[in-house]
Coordinates of C-alpha atoms in Angstrom, one line a residue:
Chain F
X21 CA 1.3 -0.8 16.8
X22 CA 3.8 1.9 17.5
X23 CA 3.3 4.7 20.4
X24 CA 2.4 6.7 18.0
X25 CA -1.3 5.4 18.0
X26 CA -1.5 5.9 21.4
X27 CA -3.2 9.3 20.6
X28 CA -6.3 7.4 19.7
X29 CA -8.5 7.7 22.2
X30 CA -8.3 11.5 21.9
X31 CA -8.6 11.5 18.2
X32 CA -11.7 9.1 18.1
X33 CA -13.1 11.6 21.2
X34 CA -13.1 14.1 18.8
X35 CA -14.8 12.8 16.3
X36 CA -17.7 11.1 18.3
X37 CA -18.0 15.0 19.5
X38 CA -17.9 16.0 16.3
X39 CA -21.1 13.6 15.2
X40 CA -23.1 14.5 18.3
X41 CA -22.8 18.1 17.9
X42 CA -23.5 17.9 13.8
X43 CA -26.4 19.9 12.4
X44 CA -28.0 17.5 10.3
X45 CA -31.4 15.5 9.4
X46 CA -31.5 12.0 11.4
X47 CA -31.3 10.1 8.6
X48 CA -28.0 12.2 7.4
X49 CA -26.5 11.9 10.7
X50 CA -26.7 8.3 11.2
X51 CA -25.2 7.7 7.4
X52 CA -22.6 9.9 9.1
X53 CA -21.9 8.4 11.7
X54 CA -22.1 4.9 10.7
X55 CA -19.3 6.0 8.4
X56 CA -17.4 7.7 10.0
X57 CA -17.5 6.1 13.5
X58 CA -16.6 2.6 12.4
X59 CA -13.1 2.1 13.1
X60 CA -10.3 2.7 10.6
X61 CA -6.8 2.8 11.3
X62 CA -7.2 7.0 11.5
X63 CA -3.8 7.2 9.7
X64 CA -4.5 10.5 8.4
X65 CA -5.2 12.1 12.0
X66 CA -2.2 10.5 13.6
X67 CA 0.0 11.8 11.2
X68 CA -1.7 15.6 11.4
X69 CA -1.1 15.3 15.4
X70 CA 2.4 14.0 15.2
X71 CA 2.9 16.7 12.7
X72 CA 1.7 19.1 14.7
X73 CA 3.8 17.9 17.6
X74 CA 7.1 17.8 15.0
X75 CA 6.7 21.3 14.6
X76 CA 6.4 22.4 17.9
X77 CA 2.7 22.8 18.3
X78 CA -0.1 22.0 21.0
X79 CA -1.9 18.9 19.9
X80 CA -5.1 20.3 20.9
X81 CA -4.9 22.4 18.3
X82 CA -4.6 20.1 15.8
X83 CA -8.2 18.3 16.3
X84 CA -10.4 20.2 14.1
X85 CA -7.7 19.8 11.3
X86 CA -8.0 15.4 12.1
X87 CA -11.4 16.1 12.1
X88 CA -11.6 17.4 8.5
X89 CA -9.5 14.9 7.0
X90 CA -11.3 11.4 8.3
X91 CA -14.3 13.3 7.1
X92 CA -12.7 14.4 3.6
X93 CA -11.4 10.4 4.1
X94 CA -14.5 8.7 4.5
X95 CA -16.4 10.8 2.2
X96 CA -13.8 9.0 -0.6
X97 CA -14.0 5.9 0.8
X98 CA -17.7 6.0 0.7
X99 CA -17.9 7.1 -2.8
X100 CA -15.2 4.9 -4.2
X101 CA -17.0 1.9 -3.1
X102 CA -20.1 2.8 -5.0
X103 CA -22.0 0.5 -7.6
X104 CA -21.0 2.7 -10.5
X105 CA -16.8 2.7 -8.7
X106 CA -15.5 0.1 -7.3
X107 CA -18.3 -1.5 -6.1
X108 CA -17.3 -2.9 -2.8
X109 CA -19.8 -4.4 -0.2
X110 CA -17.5 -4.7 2.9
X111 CA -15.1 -2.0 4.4
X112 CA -13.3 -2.2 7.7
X113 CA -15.5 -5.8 8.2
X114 CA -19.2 -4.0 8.0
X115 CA -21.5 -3.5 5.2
X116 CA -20.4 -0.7 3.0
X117 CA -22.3 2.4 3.9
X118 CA -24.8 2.0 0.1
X119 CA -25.0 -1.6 1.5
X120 CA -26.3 -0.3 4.5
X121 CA -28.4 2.7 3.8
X122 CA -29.0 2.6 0.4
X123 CA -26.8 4.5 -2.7
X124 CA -28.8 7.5 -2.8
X125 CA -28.1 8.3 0.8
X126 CA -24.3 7.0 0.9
X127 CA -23.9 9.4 -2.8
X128 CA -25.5 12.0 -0.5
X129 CA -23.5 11.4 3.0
X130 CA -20.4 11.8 1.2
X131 CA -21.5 14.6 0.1
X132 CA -22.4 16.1 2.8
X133 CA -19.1 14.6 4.9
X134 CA -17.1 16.5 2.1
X135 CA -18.4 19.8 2.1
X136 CA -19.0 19.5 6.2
X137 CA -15.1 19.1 6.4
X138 CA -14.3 22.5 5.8
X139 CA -16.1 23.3 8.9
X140 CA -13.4 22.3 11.5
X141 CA -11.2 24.3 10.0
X142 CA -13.1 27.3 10.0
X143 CA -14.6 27.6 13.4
X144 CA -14.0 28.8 16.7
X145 CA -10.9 27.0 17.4
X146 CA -9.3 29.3 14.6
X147 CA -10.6 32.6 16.3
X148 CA -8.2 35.3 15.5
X149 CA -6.0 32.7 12.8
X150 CA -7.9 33.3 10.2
X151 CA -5.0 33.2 7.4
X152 CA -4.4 29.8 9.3
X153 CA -7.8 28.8 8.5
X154 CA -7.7 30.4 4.6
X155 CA -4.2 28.6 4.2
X156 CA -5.9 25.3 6.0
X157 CA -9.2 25.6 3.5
X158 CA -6.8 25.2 0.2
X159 CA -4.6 23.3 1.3
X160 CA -7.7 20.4 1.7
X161 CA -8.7 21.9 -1.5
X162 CA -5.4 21.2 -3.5
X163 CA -5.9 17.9 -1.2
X164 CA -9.2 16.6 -2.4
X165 CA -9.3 17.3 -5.9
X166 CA -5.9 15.8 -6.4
X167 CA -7.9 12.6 -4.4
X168 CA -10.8 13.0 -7.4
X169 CA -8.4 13.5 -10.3
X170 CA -6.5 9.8 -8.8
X171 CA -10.1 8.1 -9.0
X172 CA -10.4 9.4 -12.0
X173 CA -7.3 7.9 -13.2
X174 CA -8.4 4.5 -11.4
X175 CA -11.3 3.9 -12.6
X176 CA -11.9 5.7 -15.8
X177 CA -9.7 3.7 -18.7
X178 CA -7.3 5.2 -21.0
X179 CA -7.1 8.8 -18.5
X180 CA -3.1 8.2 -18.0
X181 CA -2.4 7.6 -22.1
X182 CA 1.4 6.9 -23.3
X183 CA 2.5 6.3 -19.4
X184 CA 4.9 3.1 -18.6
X185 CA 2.8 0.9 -16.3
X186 CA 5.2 2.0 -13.5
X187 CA 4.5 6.2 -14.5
X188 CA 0.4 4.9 -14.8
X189 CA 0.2 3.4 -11.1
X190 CA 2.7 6.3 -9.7
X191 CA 0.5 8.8 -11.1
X192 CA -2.6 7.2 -9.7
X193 CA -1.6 6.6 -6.3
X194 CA 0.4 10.2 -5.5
X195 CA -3.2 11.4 -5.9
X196 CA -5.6 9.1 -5.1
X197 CA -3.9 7.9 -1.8
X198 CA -0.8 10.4 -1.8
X199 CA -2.7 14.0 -2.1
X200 CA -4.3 14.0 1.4
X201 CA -1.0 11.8 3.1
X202 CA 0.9 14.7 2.1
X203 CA -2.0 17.1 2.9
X204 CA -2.7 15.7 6.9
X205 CA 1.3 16.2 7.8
X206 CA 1.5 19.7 6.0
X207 CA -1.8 20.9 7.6
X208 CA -1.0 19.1 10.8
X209 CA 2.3 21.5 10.7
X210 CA 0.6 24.3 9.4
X211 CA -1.8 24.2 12.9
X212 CA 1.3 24.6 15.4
X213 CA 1.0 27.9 14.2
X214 CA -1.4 28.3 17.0
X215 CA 0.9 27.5 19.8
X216 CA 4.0 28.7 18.2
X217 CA 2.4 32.4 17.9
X218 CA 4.0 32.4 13.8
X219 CA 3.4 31.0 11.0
X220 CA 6.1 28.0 10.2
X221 CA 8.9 28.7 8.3
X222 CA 8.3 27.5 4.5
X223 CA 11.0 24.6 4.5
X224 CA 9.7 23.0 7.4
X225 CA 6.2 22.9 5.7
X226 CA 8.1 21.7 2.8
X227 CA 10.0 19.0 5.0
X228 CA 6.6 18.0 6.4
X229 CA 5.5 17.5 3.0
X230 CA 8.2 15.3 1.5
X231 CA 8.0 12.8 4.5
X232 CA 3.8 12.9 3.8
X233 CA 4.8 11.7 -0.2
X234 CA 6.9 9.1 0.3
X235 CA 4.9 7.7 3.4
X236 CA 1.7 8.2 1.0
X237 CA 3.4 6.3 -2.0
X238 CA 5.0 3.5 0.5
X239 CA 1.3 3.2 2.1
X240 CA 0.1 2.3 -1.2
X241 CA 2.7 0.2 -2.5
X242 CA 2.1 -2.0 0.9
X243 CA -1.6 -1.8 0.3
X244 CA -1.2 -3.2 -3.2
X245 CA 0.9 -5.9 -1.4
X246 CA -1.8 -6.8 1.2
X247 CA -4.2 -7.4 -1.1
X248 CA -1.7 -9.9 -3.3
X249 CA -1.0 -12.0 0.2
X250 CA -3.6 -11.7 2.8
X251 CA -6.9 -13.6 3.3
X252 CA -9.8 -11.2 3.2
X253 CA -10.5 -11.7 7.0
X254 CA -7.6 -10.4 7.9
X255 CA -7.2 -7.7 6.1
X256 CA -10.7 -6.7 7.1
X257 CA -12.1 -5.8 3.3
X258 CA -12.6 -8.2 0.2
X259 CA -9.2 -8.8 -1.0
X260 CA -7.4 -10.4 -4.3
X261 CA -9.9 -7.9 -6.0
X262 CA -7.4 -5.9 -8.1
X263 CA -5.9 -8.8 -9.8
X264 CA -10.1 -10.1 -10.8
X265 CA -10.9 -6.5 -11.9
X266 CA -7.8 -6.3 -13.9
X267 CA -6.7 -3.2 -11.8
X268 CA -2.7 -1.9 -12.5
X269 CA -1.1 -2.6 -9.1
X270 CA 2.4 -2.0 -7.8
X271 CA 3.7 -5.6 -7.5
X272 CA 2.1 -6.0 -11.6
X273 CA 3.6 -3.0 -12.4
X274 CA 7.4 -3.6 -10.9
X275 CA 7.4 -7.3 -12.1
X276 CA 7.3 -8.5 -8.0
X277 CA 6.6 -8.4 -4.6
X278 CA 10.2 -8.6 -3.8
X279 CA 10.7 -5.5 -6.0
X280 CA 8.1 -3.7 -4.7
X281 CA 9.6 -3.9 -1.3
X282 CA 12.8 -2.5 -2.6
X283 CA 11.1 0.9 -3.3
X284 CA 9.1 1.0 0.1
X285 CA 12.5 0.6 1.7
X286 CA 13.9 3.7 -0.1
X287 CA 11.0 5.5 0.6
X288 CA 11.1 4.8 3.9
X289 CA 14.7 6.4 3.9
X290 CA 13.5 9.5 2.4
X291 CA 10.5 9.7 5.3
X292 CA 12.9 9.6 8.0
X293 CA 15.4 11.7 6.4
X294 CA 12.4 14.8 5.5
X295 CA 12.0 14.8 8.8
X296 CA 15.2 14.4 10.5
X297 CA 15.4 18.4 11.1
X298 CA 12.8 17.7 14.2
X299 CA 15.1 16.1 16.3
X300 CA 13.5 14.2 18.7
X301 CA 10.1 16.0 18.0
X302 CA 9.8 13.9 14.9
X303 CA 10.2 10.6 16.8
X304 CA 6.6 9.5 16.0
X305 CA 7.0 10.8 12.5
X306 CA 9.7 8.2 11.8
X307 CA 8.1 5.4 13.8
X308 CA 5.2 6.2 12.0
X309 CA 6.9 5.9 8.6
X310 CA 8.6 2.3 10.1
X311 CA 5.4 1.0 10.9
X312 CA 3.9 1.8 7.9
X313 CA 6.8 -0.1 6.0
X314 CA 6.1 -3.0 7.6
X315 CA 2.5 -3.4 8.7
X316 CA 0.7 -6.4 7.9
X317 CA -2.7 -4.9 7.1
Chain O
X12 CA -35.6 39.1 -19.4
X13 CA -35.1 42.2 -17.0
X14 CA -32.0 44.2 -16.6
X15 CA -30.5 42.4 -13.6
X16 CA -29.5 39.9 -15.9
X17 CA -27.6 42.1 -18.0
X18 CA -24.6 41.3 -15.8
X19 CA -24.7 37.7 -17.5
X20 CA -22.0 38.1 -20.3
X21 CA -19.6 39.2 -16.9
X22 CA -20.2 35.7 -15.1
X23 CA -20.2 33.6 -17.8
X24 CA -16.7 35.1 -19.0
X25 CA -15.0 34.5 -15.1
X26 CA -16.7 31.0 -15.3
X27 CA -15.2 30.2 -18.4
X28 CA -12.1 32.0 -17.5
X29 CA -12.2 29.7 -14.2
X30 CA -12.4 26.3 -16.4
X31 CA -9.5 27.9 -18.3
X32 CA -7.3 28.4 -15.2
X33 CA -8.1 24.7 -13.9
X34 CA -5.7 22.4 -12.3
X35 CA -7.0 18.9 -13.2
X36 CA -7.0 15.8 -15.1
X37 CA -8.1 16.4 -19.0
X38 CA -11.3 14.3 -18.4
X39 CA -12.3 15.9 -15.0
X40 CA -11.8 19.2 -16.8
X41 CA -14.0 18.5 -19.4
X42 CA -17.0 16.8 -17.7
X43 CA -16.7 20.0 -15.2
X44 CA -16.7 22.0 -18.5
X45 CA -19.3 20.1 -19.5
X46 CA -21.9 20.7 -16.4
X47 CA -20.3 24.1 -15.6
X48 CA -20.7 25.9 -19.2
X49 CA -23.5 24.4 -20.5
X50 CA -26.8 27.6 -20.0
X51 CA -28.7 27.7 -17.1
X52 CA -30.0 30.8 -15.7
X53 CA -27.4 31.8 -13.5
X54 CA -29.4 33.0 -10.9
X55 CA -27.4 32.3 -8.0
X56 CA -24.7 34.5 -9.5
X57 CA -26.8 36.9 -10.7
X58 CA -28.2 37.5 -7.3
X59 CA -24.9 37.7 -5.5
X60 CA -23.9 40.4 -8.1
X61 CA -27.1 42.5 -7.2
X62 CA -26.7 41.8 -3.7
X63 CA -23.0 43.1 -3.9
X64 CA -24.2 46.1 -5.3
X65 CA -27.4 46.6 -3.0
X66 CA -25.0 46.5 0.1
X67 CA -22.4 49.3 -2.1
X68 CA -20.1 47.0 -2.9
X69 CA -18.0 47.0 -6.1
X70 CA -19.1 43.9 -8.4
X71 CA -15.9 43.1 -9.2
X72 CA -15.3 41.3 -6.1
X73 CA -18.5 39.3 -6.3
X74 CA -17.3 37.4 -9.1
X75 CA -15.0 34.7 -7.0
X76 CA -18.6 34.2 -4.7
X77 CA -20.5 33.6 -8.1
X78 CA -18.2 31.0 -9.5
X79 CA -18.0 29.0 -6.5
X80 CA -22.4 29.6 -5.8
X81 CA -22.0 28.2 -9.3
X82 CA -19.9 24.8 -9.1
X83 CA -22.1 24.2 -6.1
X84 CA -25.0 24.2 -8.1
X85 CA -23.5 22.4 -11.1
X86 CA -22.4 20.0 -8.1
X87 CA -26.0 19.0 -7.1
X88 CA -27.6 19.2 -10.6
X89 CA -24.9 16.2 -11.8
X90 CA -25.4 14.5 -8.5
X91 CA -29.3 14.6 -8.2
X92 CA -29.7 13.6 -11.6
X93 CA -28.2 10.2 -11.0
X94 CA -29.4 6.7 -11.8
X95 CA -30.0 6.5 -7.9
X96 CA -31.4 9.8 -7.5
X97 CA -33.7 11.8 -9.4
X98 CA -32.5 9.2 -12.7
X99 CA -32.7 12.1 -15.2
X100 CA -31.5 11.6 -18.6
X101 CA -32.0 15.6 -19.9
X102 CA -30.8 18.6 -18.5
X103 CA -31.1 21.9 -20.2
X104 CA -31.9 20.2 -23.3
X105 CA -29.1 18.0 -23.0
X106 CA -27.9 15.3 -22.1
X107 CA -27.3 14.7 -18.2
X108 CA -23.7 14.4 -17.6
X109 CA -23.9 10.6 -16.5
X110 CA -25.5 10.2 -20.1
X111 CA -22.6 11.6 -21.6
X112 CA -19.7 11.1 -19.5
X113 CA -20.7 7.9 -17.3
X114 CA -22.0 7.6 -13.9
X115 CA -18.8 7.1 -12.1
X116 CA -17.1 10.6 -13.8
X117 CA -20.4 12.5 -13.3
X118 CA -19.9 11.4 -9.6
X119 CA -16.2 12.6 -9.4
X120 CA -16.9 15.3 -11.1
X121 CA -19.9 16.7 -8.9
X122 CA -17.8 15.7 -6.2
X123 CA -14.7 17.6 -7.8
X124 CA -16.8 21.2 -8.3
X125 CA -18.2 20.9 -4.8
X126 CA -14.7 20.3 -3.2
X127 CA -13.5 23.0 -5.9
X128 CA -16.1 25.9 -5.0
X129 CA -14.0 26.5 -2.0
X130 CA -10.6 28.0 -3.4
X131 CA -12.2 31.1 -5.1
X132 CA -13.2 31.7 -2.0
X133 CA -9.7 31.6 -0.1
X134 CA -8.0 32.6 -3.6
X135 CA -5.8 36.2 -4.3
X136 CA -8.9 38.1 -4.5
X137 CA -9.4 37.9 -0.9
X138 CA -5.9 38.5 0.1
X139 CA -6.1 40.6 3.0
X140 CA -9.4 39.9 4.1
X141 CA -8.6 36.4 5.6
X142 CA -11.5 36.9 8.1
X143 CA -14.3 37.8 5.1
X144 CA -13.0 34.5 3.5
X145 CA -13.7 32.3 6.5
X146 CA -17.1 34.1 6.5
X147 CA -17.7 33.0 3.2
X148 CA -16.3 29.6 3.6
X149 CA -18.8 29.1 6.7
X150 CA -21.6 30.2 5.0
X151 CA -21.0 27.7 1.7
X152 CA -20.8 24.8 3.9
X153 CA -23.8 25.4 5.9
X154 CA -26.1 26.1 2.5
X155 CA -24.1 23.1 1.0
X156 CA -25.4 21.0 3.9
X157 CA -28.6 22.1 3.9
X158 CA -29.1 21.2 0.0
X159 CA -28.0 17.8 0.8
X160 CA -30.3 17.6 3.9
X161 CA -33.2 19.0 1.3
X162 CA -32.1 16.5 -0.9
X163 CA -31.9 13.4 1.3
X164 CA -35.5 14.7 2.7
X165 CA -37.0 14.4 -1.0
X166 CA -35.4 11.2 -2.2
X167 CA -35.3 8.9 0.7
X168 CA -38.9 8.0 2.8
X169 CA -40.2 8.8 5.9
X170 CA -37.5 11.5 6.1
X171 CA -40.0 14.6 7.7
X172 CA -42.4 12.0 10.2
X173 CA -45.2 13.2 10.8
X174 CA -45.4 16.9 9.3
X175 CA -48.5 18.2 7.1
X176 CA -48.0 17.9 3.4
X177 CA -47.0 21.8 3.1
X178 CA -45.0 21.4 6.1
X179 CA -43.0 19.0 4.5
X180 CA -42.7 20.3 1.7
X181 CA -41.4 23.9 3.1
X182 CA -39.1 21.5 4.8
X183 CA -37.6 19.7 1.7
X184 CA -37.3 23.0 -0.5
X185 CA -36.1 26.0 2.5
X186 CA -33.1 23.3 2.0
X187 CA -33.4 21.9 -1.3
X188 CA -33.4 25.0 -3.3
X189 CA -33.7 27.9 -0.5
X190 CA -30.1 27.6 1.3
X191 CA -28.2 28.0 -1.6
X192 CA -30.4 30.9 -2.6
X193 CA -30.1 32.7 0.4
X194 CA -26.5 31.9 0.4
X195 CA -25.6 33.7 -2.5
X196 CA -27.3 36.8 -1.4
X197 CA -25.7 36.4 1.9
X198 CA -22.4 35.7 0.4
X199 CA -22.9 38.2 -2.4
X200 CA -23.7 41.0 0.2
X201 CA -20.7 39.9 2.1
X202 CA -18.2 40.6 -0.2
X203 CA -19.0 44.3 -0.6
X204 CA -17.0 44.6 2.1
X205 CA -14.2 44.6 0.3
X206 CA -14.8 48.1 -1.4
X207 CA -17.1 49.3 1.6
X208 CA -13.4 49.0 3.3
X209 CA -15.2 46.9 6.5
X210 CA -17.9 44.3 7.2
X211 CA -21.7 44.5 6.7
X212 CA -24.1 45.8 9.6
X213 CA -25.6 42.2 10.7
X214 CA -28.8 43.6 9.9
X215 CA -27.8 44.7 6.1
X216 CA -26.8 40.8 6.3
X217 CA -30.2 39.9 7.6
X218 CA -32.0 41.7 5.2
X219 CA -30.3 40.0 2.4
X220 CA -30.5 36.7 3.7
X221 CA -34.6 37.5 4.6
X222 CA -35.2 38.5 0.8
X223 CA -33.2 34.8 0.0
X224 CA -35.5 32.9 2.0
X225 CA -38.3 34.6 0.3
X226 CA -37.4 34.5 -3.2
X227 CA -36.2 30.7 -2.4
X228 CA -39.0 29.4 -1.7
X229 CA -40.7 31.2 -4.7
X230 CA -38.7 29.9 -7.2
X231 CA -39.5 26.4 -6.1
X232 CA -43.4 27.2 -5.9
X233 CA -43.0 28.5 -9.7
X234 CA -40.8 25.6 -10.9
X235 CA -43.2 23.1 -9.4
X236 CA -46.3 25.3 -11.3
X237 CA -44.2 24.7 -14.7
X238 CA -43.9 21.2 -14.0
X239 CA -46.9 20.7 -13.8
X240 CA -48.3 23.3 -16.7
X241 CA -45.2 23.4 -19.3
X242 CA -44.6 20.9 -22.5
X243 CA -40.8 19.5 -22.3
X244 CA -39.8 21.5 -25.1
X245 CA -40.0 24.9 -23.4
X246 CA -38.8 23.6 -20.1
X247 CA -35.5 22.5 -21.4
X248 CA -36.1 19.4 -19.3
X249 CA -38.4 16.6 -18.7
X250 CA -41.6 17.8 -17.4
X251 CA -44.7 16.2 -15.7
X252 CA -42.2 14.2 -13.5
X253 CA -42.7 15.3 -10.3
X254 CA -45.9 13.6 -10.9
X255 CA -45.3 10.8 -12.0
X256 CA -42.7 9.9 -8.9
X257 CA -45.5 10.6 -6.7
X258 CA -43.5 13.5 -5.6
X259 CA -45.2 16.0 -3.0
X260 CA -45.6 19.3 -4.9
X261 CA -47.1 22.7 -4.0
X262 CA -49.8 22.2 -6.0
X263 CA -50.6 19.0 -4.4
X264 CA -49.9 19.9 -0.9
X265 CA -51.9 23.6 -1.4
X266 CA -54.5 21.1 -3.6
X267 CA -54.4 24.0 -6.1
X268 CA -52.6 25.6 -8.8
X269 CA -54.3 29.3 -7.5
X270 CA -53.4 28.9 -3.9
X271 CA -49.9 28.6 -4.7
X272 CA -50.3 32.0 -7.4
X273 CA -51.5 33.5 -3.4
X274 CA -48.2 32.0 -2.2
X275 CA -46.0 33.2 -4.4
X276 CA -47.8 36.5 -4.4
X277 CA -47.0 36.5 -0.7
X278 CA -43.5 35.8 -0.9
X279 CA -42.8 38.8 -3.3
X280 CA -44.1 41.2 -0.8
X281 CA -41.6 39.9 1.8
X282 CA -38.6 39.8 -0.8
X283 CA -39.6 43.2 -2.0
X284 CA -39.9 44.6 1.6
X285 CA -36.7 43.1 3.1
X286 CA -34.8 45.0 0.5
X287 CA -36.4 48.6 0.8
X288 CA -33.7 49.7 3.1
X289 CA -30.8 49.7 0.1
X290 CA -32.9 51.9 -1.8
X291 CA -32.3 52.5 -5.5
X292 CA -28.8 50.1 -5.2
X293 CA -31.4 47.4 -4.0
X294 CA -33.4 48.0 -7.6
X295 CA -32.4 44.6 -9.6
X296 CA -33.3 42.4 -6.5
X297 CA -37.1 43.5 -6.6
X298 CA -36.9 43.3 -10.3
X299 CA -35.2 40.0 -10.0
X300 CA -38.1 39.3 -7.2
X301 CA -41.0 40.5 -9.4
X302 CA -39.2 38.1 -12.5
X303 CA -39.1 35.0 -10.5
X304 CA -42.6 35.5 -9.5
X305 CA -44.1 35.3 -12.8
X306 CA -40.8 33.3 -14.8
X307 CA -43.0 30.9 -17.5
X308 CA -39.6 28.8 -16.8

């Protein structure tokens, strides 16, 4: 794991004060919790802090913003492993949350986990920022539905007509995965604001988001790859599914794994070029986008 | 019908002008189109519109607040009338949209409208009043969160230990039905700011959100009174359930059908007194009050 990840016990501090201090029925909060306290890589987090840090800001004022997208995050992953989706029973090596708590409480903890994210952004860290908070608010928006409309497109047949198989998966994945990639390093940016007493200037929030789409697309393209070669245990989820559910994936779509790494290598080019302008502020950003290239699960 | 609701042809033309204007997938679109234009009362707009205009505010500005009250709503009828929730197949005498469009897309879709309710909000109509925005946006997510608590309290067991039968069921409808209620006279009071030229007195906001609460809690008391008392046909939806799921009721939990006539009765003396102070602008909420009261469905 790079340095970059070494903001992780700050980011999961956040988050277990964010469950403690959430208004909510018991039963609710546990569902919560169990989902959104279990681990995970936090990829979406670490890229809104280094982000944040990229463009000059105070990473304490980035929480609230990695707080709304693991909740926006695991409010998909909950839903997308539904019965009536893609019906998963394990997720980062537990029970799936409607394995665990039933699917009318994991339908309605996603729910809840979705609407609750546009807290964070909203409250008292924003005092005195609120066009920071209004520009925050769509930006998730833009985020999430693009999210939706890539589920939609996964799992709902014949929703991408007359596309090329390599058009079909692109299209999937720049929203499904892609959408709140981008969305974490541009609202990441977006929250240096804060620190930097201005708003960024709009080519840097346009820099931050062309490093968060190619990352996004790499990050699936590598997923896609994961599950083709890695046993299920270590890749921490039931794996080898696409292929059985018939699912378009990158390495059927390009004709190869070895093709498939071709692209995440030119993506990974156009990462670390987007965000070159940083200097040495960007130095996570472009570790990030290495590891990402190359990680193994 | 009274008056208030002569403001109707107004909402439903910026809710179809909002599907109109939608940036999603053609499927998503349409199963939104599908819950989001298909009847209903439109209270929730309907009372933000009056509540505008109780606090002297120009209803032209209410209309972003009403569309998003709206997809919120639209957002928990699709998702509590799933297989694993409420299982409802009709829904104002049609179809529910998992019956038409298929569990997973009613899912998304609920999911998509809920996410979606929050860009009216933060949209051009409330370009320089960034802070009214995040007042709004604050006060959908807690009356969002409070649904879903109301819901998780009346689908899933043992939820509200130990409380009397009308204590628990106060419990599961002041969330259920009555934040979202009281949110949109809240949030329909709020936005008069915009032609009032400042913000709301809090108590102006605290008599709005008083006369929510009331008329909340009403409306549930009546709708359980027509479940029990109305034929299908008239109720535009399956009747008798509540019943037959061994749901708690107000009937059941007063033991009769008079004691919660006495309730409601009640209730309309609050709504009607917490809205004196506005005078003749506050006119349509007690006639909206008195109508919700004695509403056959």
């Amino acid at each position: 794991m790079p340095d970059a990840f070494s903001v992780l016990p700050e980011i999961e501090k956040a988050l277990r004060s964010y469950v403690q201090g959430l208004q909510a029925g018991t039963n609710l909060r546990e569902a919560i919790s169990y989902s959104l306290l279990s681990g995970g890589k936090r990829l979406r987090p670490v890229l809104a802090w280094h982000a944040c840090v990229a463009a000059g800001g105070d990473p304490d004022n980035v929480l609230p913003v990695c707080v709304a997208l693991e909740l926006v995050h695991c409010f998909s992953l909950v839903h997308d492993d539904l019965p009536a989706m893609d019906d998963d029973d394990l997720r980062r090596g537990i029970p799936t949350l409607h394995k665990h708590a039933g699917e009318a409480m994991a339908i309605l903890a996603g729910d809840a986990m979705m609407t609750l994210a546009f807290e964070p952004l909203t409250g008292p860290a924003f005092r005195g920022h609120a066009d920071l908070s209004v520009r925050l608010v769509r930006e998730l928006v833009l985020a999430t539905t693009g999210m939706i409309d890539g589920q939609v497109y996964d799992t709902i047949p014949n929703t991408v007509p007359g596309a090329t198989p390599i058009e079909r998966v692109k299209t999937i994945h720049t929203h499904k995965t892609g959408a709140l990639i981008r969305a974490a390093c541009v609202m990441g940016g977006l929250s240096a604001e804060i620190s930097r007493g201005g708003p960024l200037a709009p080519d840097e929030v346009n820099s931050l988001g062309n490093y968060g789409s190619a990352i996004g697309l790499m990050f699936q393209i590598v997923d896609d790859l994961i599950d083709v070669e890695q046993p299920a245990a270590l890749a921490g989820k039931r794996t080898g599914k696409d292929a059985q559910a018939g699912k378009l994936t990158y390495p059927v779509a390009y004709g190869s794994a070895d093709r498939c790494r071709e692209e995440v290598a030119g993506l990974l080019s156009q990462a670390t070029a987007s965000v070159s302008r940083f200097g040495a502020s960007g130095t996570a950003l472009r570790e990030l986008a290495s590891f990402l290239a190359t990680r193994v699960r």
